[in-house]
C-alpha atoms as one frame of an Amber mdcrd trajectory, in Angstrom:
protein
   9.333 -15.603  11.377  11.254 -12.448  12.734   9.380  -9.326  13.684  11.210
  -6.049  14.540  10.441  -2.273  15.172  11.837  -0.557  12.541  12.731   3.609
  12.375  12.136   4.924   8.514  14.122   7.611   8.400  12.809  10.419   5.261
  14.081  13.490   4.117  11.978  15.154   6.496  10.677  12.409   9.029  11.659
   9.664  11.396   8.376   7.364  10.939   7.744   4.178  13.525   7.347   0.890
  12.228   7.435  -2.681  11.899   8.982  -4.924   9.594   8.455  -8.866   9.553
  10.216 -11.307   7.378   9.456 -14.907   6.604  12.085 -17.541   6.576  13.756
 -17.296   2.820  11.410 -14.332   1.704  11.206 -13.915  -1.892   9.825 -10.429
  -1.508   8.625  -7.250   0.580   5.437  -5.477   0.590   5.332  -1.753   2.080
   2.139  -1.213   3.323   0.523   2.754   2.817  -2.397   3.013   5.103  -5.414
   5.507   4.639  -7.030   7.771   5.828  -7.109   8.337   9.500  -5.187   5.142
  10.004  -1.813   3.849  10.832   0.404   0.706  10.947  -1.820  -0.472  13.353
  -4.444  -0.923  10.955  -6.579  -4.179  11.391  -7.338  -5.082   8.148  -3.938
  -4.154   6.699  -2.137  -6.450   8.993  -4.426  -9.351   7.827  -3.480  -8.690
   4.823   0.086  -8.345   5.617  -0.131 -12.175   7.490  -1.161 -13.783   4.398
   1.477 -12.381   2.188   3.864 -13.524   5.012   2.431 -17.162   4.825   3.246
 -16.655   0.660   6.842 -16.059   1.776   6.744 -12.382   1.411   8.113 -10.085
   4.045   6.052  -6.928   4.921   6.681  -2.668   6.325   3.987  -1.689   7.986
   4.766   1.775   9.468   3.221   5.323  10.199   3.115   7.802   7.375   3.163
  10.496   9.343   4.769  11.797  12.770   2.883  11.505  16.009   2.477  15.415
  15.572   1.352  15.016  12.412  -1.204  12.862  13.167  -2.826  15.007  15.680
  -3.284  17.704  13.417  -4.482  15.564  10.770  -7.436  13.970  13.446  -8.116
  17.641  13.506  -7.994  19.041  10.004  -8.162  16.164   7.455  -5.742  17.652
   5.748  -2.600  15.662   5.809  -4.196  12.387   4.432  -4.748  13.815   1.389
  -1.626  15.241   0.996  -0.767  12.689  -2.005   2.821  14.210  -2.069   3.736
  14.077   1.148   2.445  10.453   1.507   4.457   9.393  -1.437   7.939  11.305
  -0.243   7.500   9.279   2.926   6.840   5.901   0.836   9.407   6.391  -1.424
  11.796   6.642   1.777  10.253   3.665   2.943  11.357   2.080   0.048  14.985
   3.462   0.121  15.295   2.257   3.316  14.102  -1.745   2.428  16.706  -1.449
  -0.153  19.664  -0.883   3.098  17.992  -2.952   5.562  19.541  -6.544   6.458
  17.003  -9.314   5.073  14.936  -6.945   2.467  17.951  -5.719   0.819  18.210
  -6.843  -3.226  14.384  -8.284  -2.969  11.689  -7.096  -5.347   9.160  -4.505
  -3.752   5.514  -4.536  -3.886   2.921  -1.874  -2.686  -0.217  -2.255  -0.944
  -1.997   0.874  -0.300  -5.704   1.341   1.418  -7.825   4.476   0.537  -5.638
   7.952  -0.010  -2.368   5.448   0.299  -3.532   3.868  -2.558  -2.472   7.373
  -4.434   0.915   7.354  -2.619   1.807   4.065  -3.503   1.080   4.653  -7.526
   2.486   8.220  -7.521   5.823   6.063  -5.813   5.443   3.248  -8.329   5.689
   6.274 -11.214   8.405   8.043  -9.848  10.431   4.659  -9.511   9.955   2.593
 -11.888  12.674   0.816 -11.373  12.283  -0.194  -7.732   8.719  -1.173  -7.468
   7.833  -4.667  -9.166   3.554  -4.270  -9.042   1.149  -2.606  -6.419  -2.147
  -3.751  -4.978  -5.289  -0.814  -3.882  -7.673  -1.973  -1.215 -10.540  -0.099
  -1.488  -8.134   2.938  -2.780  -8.383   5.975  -4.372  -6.038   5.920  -7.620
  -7.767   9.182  -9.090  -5.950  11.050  -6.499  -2.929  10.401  -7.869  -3.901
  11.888 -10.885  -3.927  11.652 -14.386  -0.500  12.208 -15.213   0.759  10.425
 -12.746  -1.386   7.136 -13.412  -0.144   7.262 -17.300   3.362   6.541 -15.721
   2.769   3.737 -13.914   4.081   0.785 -15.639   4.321  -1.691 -12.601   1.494
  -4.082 -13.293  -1.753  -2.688 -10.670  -4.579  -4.659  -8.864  -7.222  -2.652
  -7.748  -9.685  -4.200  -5.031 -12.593  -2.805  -4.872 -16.344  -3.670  -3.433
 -18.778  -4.093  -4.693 -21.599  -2.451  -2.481 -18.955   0.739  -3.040 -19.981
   2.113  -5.979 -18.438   5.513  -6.193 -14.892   4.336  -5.192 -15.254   1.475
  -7.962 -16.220   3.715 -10.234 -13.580   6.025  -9.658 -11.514   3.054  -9.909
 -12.652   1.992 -13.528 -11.973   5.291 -14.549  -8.181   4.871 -13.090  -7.829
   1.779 -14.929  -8.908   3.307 -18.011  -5.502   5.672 -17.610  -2.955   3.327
 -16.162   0.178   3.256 -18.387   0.700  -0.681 -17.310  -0.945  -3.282 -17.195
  -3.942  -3.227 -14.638  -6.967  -5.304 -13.611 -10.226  -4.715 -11.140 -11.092
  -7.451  -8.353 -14.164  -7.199  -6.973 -15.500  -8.531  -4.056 -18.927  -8.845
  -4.533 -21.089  -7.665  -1.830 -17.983  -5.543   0.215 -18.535  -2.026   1.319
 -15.227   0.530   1.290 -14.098  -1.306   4.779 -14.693  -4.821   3.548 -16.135
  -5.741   7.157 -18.180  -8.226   5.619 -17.737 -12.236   6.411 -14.921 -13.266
   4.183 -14.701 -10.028   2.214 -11.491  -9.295   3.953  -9.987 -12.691   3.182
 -10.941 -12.501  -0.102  -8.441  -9.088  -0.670  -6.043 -11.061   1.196  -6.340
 -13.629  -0.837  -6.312 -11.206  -4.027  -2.955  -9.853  -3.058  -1.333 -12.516
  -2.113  -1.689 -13.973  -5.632  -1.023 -10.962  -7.283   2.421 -10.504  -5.628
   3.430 -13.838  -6.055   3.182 -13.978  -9.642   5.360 -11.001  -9.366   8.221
 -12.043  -6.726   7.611 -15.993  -7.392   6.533 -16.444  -4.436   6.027 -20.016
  -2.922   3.477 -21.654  -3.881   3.750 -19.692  -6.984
């Protein structure tokens, strides 16, 4: 395994983070955190160490600058800026496509909560650099419906099952998905999926979903 800090440079950012690649990875995953989060993110990084084990590299890295952040803890605001989050995925993106050891491999998405509408707005507006994308506990409505009729990269959305207003906002997303799409849901999970083996289960979820796309070992 090699780990190194990465600096994801945007049109108008320079964004921390960290990229880790498998021996022979068939694949990347950019990881869009939610709200109030950041690469740091717990659960994400679980996530991101079972797609490793399935041979596929993953970005984890901070949406937004350090200033940034501290006005979001204090307004809310900039975590629901769907368009900003996307702009800074998208370069995210750009920059796997430079980078020694991601370079030429197919890209998946994995976005939590509001990230979840920054990774399918970026899976629309490049169709032809995203392979499929995978919503933990996400909001795809925020994307909105325009947007969500473009997506053509095939979508899992995980969703709990003790979280009834996100999964229904996420059967209503499905419903308007241009590509192919499916629900998971862990039965039982609340929006956090802090339950025992809820977050394993995603993992697990994911994992499969993004193998089938990047043939993935194992696969």
């Amino acid at each position: 395994m090699t780990g190194r800090e990465v600096t994801v440079r945007t049109a108008d950012a320079v964004l921390e983070g960290n990229l880790d690649l498998p021996p022979g990875a068939v694949g990347v995953a950019a990881f869009a955190h939610g709200s109030g989060s950041s690469r740091n993110s717990p659960r994400n990084r679980a996530v991101a160490g079972a797609l490793r084990d399935a041979g596929i590299a993953t970005l984890l890295f901070d949406l937004l600058t350090a200033e940034e952040e501290r006005v979001d803890r204090a307004t809310a605001g900039l975590r629901f800026d769907i368009g900003l989050l996307a702009r800074r995925l998208t370069g995210a993106v750009d920059r796997l496509a430079e980078w020694e050891g991601t370079a030429g491999l197919p890209v998946g998405l994995f976005g939590a909560s509001t990230g979840a509408a920054a990774a399918l707005r970026c899976a629309a507006e490049h169709p032809g650099e995203v392979v499929g994308v995978v919503s933990r506990g996400g909001r795809p409505d925020l994307a909105g419906t325009e947007t969500l009729r473009r997506v053509r990269a095939p979508v899992l959305l995980v969703v709990g099952g003790a979280d009834t207003r996100v999964l229904e906002l996420n059967e209503r997303a499905l419903g308007e998905l241009g590509g192919p799409g499916r629900i998971h849901v862990v039965p039982g999970a609340g929006h956090l999926f802090e339950e025992e083996g809820a977050l394993e289960e995603v993992a697990r979820a994911a994992s499969a979903w993004f193998s089938r796309l990047m043939g993935a070992r194992g696969d």
